[in-house]
Short mmCIF file of C-alpha atoms and ligand atoms in Angstrom, two decimals:
data_model
loop_
_atom_site.label_atom_id
_atom_site.label_comp_id
_atom_site.label_asym_id
_atom_site.label_seq_id
_atom_site.Cartn_x
_atom_site.Cartn_y
_atom_site.Cartn_z
CA VAL Y 1 188.87 133.20 151.23
CA PHE Y 2 189.88 130.56 148.56
CA SER Y 3 187.60 127.75 148.35
CA ILE Y 4 187.64 124.43 145.63
CA THR Y 5 184.46 124.98 143.79
CA GLN Y 6 185.40 124.32 139.72
CA ASP Y 7 186.31 120.32 139.84
CA ALA Y 8 184.76 119.59 136.51
CA LEU Y 9 186.51 122.23 134.71
CA VAL Y 10 189.98 121.78 136.65
CA ARG Y 11 189.99 118.08 135.72
CA GLN Y 12 189.51 118.21 132.36
CA SER Y 13 192.40 120.79 131.73
CA LEU Y 14 194.59 118.89 133.88
CA ASP Y 15 193.59 115.94 130.97
CA LEU Y 16 194.38 118.86 127.99
CA VAL Y 17 198.40 119.70 129.43
CA ASN Y 18 200.96 118.76 126.82
CA ASN Y 19 204.47 118.87 127.84
CA ARG Y 20 205.38 118.35 124.24
CA ASN Y 21 203.80 122.00 123.55
CA ILE Y 22 206.19 123.34 126.59
CA ALA Y 23 209.43 121.32 125.57
CA ASN Y 24 209.03 123.20 121.61
CA GLN Y 25 208.94 126.57 123.24
CA ILE Y 26 211.09 126.10 125.46
CA GLN Y 27 213.73 125.45 122.72
CA GLN Y 28 212.26 128.00 120.44
CA LEU Y 29 212.79 130.83 123.03
CA GLU Y 30 216.22 129.60 123.42
CA ASP Y 31 216.97 129.76 119.83
CA TYR Y 32 217.22 133.52 119.79
CA GLY Y 33 220.27 133.32 121.35
CA SER Y 34 219.80 135.94 123.55
CA ARG Y 35 216.81 137.66 125.33
CA TYR Y 36 219.07 140.16 126.92
CA HIS Y 37 216.75 143.22 127.37
CA THR Y 38 219.58 145.19 125.87
CA THR Y 39 219.19 142.75 122.79
CA ASN Y 40 216.95 143.08 119.44
CA SER Y 41 216.40 139.31 119.52
CA ALA Y 42 215.01 140.01 123.12
CA ARG Y 43 212.75 142.94 121.59
CA GLN Y 44 211.43 140.06 118.48
CA SER Y 45 211.20 137.21 121.23
CA VAL Y 46 208.26 139.66 122.66
CA VAL Y 47 206.41 140.49 119.86
CA ASP Y 48 206.97 136.64 118.07
CA LEU Y 49 205.24 136.15 121.83
CA LYS Y 50 202.47 138.26 121.31
CA THR Y 51 201.40 137.00 118.05
CA LYS Y 52 201.70 133.21 119.67
CA TRP Y 53 199.28 134.71 122.27
CA GLU Y 54 197.19 136.15 119.40
CA GLY Y 55 196.90 132.90 117.54
CA LEU Y 56 195.64 130.87 120.81
CA ALA Y 57 192.83 133.39 121.59
CA ALA Y 58 192.16 133.80 117.62
CA GLY Y 59 188.26 134.47 117.48
CA ARG Y 60 187.79 135.56 121.33
CA SER Y 61 186.23 138.58 121.17
CA ASP Y 62 186.88 138.97 125.41
CA VAL Y 63 190.58 138.61 124.93
CA SER Y 64 193.32 141.16 123.96
CA VAL Y 65 196.97 141.08 123.66
CA ARG Y 66 199.42 144.55 124.45
CA ILE Y 67 202.93 145.40 124.03
CA VAL Y 68 204.00 146.85 127.50
CA ASN Y 69 206.68 149.93 126.59
CA HIS Y 70 209.11 150.71 129.70
CA THR Y 71 210.91 154.01 130.87
CA SER Y 72 213.44 151.76 132.71
CA THR Y 73 214.25 149.34 129.61
CA ASN Y 74 214.13 149.00 125.99
CA MET Y 75 212.98 145.90 125.79
CA PRO Y 76 209.07 145.84 126.19
CA SER Y 77 206.20 143.34 128.18
CA VAL Y 78 203.51 141.51 126.69
CA VAL Y 79 199.90 141.51 128.61
CA MET Y 80 196.98 138.96 127.62
CA THR Y 81 193.74 139.90 129.17
CA ILE Y 82 190.79 137.71 129.22
CA THR Y 83 188.14 139.99 130.35
CA GLY Y 84 185.55 138.11 133.20
CA THR Y 85 182.12 137.70 132.69
CA GLU Y 86 180.62 138.42 136.26
CA GLU Y 87 183.26 140.46 138.00
CA PRO Y 88 185.72 142.08 135.24
CA ASP Y 89 187.43 144.22 137.48
CA GLU Y 90 188.86 141.34 139.66
CA PHE Y 91 192.12 140.32 138.26
CA VAL Y 92 193.44 136.91 139.15
CA ILE Y 93 196.92 137.34 137.01
CA ILE Y 94 200.10 134.89 136.01
CA GLY Y 95 203.37 135.60 135.07
CA GLY Y 96 206.71 135.65 134.62
CA HIS Y 97 210.04 137.19 132.66
CA ILE Y 98 211.18 136.73 129.32
CA ASP Y 99 214.22 137.97 129.51
CA SER Y 100 217.44 136.24 130.04
CA THR Y 101 220.96 136.65 130.69
CA ALA Y 102 224.62 135.61 130.81
CA ARG Y 103 227.35 136.20 133.92
CA GLY Y 104 229.89 138.51 132.40
CA GLY Y 105 227.58 140.53 130.49
CA ASN Y 106 227.83 138.23 127.71
CA SER Y 107 224.61 139.49 126.43
CA ASN Y 108 224.75 138.11 122.81
CA ASN Y 109 224.82 133.97 124.50
CA ALA Y 110 222.18 133.92 127.08
CA PRO Y 111 219.88 131.12 126.24
CA GLY Y 112 217.98 130.89 129.24
CA ALA Y 113 215.98 127.70 129.00
CA ASP Y 114 214.98 127.31 132.64
CA ASP Y 115 215.66 131.22 133.44
CA ASN Y 116 213.04 131.87 132.18
CA ALA Y 117 212.14 130.58 129.08
CA SER Y 118 210.62 127.39 130.80
CA GLY Y 119 208.44 129.91 132.73
CA ILE Y 120 207.12 131.32 129.67
CA ALA Y 121 206.24 128.01 128.05
CA THR Y 122 204.62 126.92 130.98
CA ILE Y 123 202.03 129.51 131.14
CA THR Y 124 201.48 129.54 127.57
CA GLU Y 125 200.50 126.31 127.77
CA ALA Y 126 197.73 127.12 130.48
CA ALA Y 127 196.66 129.67 128.08
CA ARG Y 128 196.70 126.99 125.17
CA VAL Y 129 194.35 124.53 127.39
CA LEU Y 130 191.73 127.62 128.80
CA PHE Y 131 191.10 128.46 124.93
CA THR Y 132 191.00 125.14 123.83
CA MET Y 133 188.34 124.62 126.43
CA ASN Y 134 186.54 127.82 125.56
CA PHE Y 135 186.97 128.96 129.07
CA LYS Y 136 185.16 132.63 130.20
CA PRO Y 137 186.16 133.25 133.43
CA LYS Y 138 183.87 135.29 136.32
CA ARG Y 139 186.76 137.40 137.00
CA THR Y 140 189.21 139.07 134.56
CA VAL Y 141 192.49 136.39 134.18
CA GLU Y 142 195.84 138.01 132.73
CA PHE Y 143 199.13 136.46 131.41
CA MET Y 144 202.42 138.94 131.53
CA ALA Y 145 205.70 138.18 129.95
CA PHE Y 146 207.63 140.73 131.69
CA ALA Y 147 210.98 142.40 130.32
CA ALA Y 148 213.98 143.05 132.54
CA GLU Y 149 213.37 140.76 135.68
CA GLU Y 150 217.44 140.15 135.96
CA VAL Y 151 218.32 143.84 135.67
CA GLY Y 152 216.63 144.71 138.57
CA LEU Y 153 212.68 143.31 138.31
CA ARG Y 154 211.99 146.41 136.14
CA GLY Y 155 209.26 145.34 133.96
CA SER Y 156 207.01 143.67 136.48
CA LYS Y 157 207.60 147.11 138.97
CA GLU Y 158 206.57 149.69 136.49
CA ILE Y 159 203.71 147.23 135.50
CA ALA Y 160 203.11 146.60 139.46
CA GLU Y 161 203.62 150.24 140.39
CA ASP Y 162 200.82 150.82 137.28
CA TYR Y 163 198.50 148.45 138.44
CA LYS Y 164 198.17 149.99 142.39
CA ARG Y 165 198.41 153.77 140.78
CA ARG Y 166 195.05 153.07 138.54
CA ASN Y 167 193.94 151.23 142.12
CA VAL Y 168 193.27 147.80 140.25
CA ASN Y 169 192.07 144.94 142.18
CA VAL Y 170 193.91 142.35 141.96
CA VAL Y 171 193.03 139.25 143.56
CA SER Y 172 196.16 137.22 143.48
CA TYR Y 173 199.48 137.22 141.54
CA MET Y 174 201.40 133.80 140.67
CA GLN Y 175 204.89 133.79 139.38
CA LEU Y 176 206.55 131.52 137.10
CA ASP Y 177 210.23 131.57 137.23
CA MET Y 178 212.10 128.28 136.57
CA THR Y 179 209.98 125.19 136.39
CA ASN Y 180 211.68 122.62 134.58
CA TYR Y 181 214.53 121.44 136.75
CA LYS Y 182 214.07 118.83 138.56
CA GLY Y 183 216.61 119.30 141.17
CA SER Y 184 215.12 118.16 144.62
CA SER Y 185 213.10 114.89 145.86
CA ASN Y 186 209.92 117.18 145.28
CA ASP Y 187 207.96 118.63 142.61
CA VAL Y 188 207.18 122.10 143.23
CA TYR Y 189 208.20 124.10 145.77
CA ILE Y 190 206.40 126.48 147.71
CA SER Y 191 208.30 129.79 148.40
CA THR Y 192 207.11 130.68 152.30
CA ASP Y 193 209.45 134.65 152.25
CA SER Y 194 207.75 136.76 154.28
CA TYR Y 195 206.47 138.72 151.30
CA ASN Y 196 204.34 135.66 149.96
CA ASP Y 197 201.02 135.48 150.92
CA ASP Y 198 200.19 133.01 153.37
CA THR Y 199 196.83 132.29 152.30
CA LEU Y 200 197.25 132.34 148.91
CA ASN Y 201 200.08 129.50 149.58
CA ASP Y 202 197.79 127.56 151.90
CA PHE Y 203 195.27 127.53 149.02
CA LEU Y 204 198.00 126.08 146.69
CA VAL Y 205 198.51 123.25 149.36
CA ASP Y 206 194.73 122.79 148.69
CA LEU Y 207 194.94 122.50 145.47
CA MET Y 208 197.62 120.13 144.75
CA GLN Y 209 196.12 117.88 148.02
CA TYR Y 210 192.73 118.15 146.26
CA TYR Y 211 193.48 117.54 142.73
CA ASN Y 212 197.45 116.28 142.40
CA ALA Y 213 197.57 113.91 145.65
CA SER Y 214 198.22 110.29 143.19
CA GLY Y 215 197.76 109.00 139.51
CA THR Y 216 198.76 110.44 135.97
CA HIS Y 217 198.42 114.37 137.82
CA LYS Y 218 200.53 113.52 140.87
CA ILE Y 219 202.46 116.64 142.05
CA THR Y 220 204.52 116.26 145.40
CA TYR Y 221 205.36 119.48 146.90
CA GLY Y 222 207.66 121.38 149.81
CA THR Y 223 208.50 124.72 150.75
CA SER Y 224 211.74 127.13 149.84
CA GLN Y 225 212.77 130.01 150.52
CA CYS Y 226 215.04 132.44 148.42
CA ASN Y 227 215.40 135.20 151.38
CA TYR Y 228 215.50 138.08 148.86
CA GLY Y 229 213.47 139.46 145.95
CA CYS Y 230 214.20 136.92 143.83
CA SER Y 231 211.71 137.31 140.69
CA ASP Y 232 209.18 139.22 139.52
CA HIS Y 233 206.62 138.37 142.64
CA TYR Y 234 208.34 140.77 144.60
CA SER Y 235 207.16 143.86 142.53
CA TRP Y 236 203.59 143.04 143.01
CA ALA Y 237 203.95 142.00 146.56
CA GLN Y 238 205.88 145.50 147.28
CA GLN Y 239 202.34 147.49 146.09
CA GLY Y 240 200.78 145.47 148.54
CA TYR Y 241 199.13 142.56 146.06
CA ASP Y 242 199.00 138.67 147.55
CA VAL Y 243 201.66 137.12 145.65
CA ALA Y 244 203.01 133.32 145.32
CA PHE Y 245 205.73 132.03 143.56
CA PRO Y 246 206.02 128.11 143.53
CA PHE Y 247 209.12 126.99 141.96
CA GLU Y 248 211.49 124.11 140.47
CA ALA Y 249 213.66 123.02 143.52
CA THR Y 250 214.95 124.00 146.96
CA PHE Y 251 217.37 127.34 146.93
CA ASN Y 252 220.23 125.50 146.65
CA GLN Y 253 219.04 122.43 144.33
CA SER Y 254 217.72 124.48 142.13
CA ASN Y 255 219.22 124.87 138.12
CA PRO Y 256 222.73 125.38 138.42
CA ASN Y 257 223.56 126.56 134.93
CA ILE Y 258 221.04 129.58 135.36
CA HIS Y 259 222.94 133.07 134.23
CA THR Y 260 225.14 131.39 132.06
CA THR Y 261 225.63 130.09 128.38
CA ARG Y 262 224.87 126.61 129.57
CA ASP Y 263 221.44 127.33 130.54
CA THR Y 264 220.23 125.47 127.62
CA PHE Y 265 217.23 122.73 126.90
CA ASP Y 266 219.40 119.91 126.71
CA ARG Y 267 220.92 119.99 129.82
CA SER Y 268 217.64 119.52 131.84
CA PRO Y 269 217.49 116.64 133.29
CA THR Y 270 213.68 116.49 132.93
CA PRO Y 271 213.13 115.53 129.24
CA ASN Y 272 210.26 116.90 127.37
CA ALA Y 273 209.65 119.43 130.25
CA THR Y 274 207.74 116.80 132.25
CA HIS Y 275 208.48 119.19 135.04
CA ALA Y 276 207.65 122.34 134.09
CA ALA Y 277 204.17 119.89 132.75
CA LYS Y 278 202.98 119.97 136.71
CA PHE Y 279 203.57 123.81 136.93
CA ALA Y 280 201.11 124.05 134.03
CA LYS Y 281 198.63 122.32 135.82
CA LEU Y 282 199.04 123.98 139.06
CA ALA Y 283 198.61 127.42 136.93
CA LEU Y 284 195.71 125.80 135.73
CA GLU Y 285 194.12 125.13 139.27
CA TYR Y 286 195.20 128.03 140.37
CA LEU Y 287 193.32 130.41 137.46
CA ILE Y 288 190.03 128.30 137.44
CA GLU Y 289 189.61 128.26 140.71
CA ILE Y 290 190.49 131.88 141.87
CA SER Y 291 189.03 133.32 138.67
CA ASN Y 292 185.57 131.12 138.27
CA GLY Y 293 185.19 130.38 142.02
CA VAL Y 294 183.41 133.82 142.94
CA THR Y 295 181.37 133.53 145.96
N1 IPO O 301 217.21 134.58 141.50
C1 IPO O 301 216.15 134.17 140.33
C2 IPO O 301 216.63 132.66 140.40
C3 IPO O 301 215.94 132.19 142.08
C4 IPO O 301 214.52 132.30 142.53
C5 IPO O 301 214.33 131.47 143.34
C6 IPO O 301 215.57 130.75 144.25
I1 IPO O 301 214.45 129.76 145.73
C7 IPO O 301 216.40 130.80 143.64
C8 IPO O 301 216.84 131.26 142.52
C9 IPO O 301 216.61 134.62 138.92
O1 IPO O 301 217.69 134.85 138.49
N2 IPO O 301 215.82 134.91 138.52
O2 IPO O 301 215.44 135.37 137.10
ZN1 ZN O 302 217.84 134.60 136.66
ZN1 ZN O 303 214.28 134.06 135.95
#
């Protein structure tokens, strides 16, 4: 069962989150013009993210970054692994999709700022903070940026199936897909669809009550349901792993611009990615507590 044991490290990490980094990366990803899975710019965005993640991990011999090629799409995914010091065969994973789409098959104008540059920028900032702290997890931690989510969760489906086939012990999986559009009264909405794990969801609530009840790092929360396999965490749930999906708003108040040419950073009501920064903090609490709270 999950417990809160890493106060000092978590509180240090929360102070290091910088929303400006997230904002800059959302804009960078939007600037590819399209990350639709059939485009060269989508492939380029994945290769560039690998380079960026390698730069963050510079000097860390316990870190590796790999491109994962797929059969169901020409777009690759990218995975960064921080090998655990004590339980390296136990994996704590966080991910999101890096592809974008725009209705009407406008595959050359799919900015995808909120869906899902925001999620990729959020997990990248969490990684940057961990490396700044020289954090060395007891369990293995992985960051994943998936291809082709918008056309049927294809990248995450292939990777989750491979992990199951290899009997990888995934302790938990967290999805970040759309983190920067504050459409509802609370900040974070925990998805309570049946395929999400209640114990993991309860732990996320415990984390926010313990670390984010008030002050600079305050995060308010609610629950929401998408009522279908609405993002990559579903691929992991289908393999029997425990998953959670903290989301930007309630289903009917989420970003109305997604899947259109209007999904741009300048249309976000939260300038400077202050909404996404809250998800980076929750991500750090999740990663540090579960990867280091080994009993
Ligand atoms: N369907 C998802 C967006 C999405 C996810 C969850 C909820 I609640 C509402 C909307 C998507 O487009 N992912 O790329
Ligand atoms: Zn989408
Ligand atoms: Zn998405």
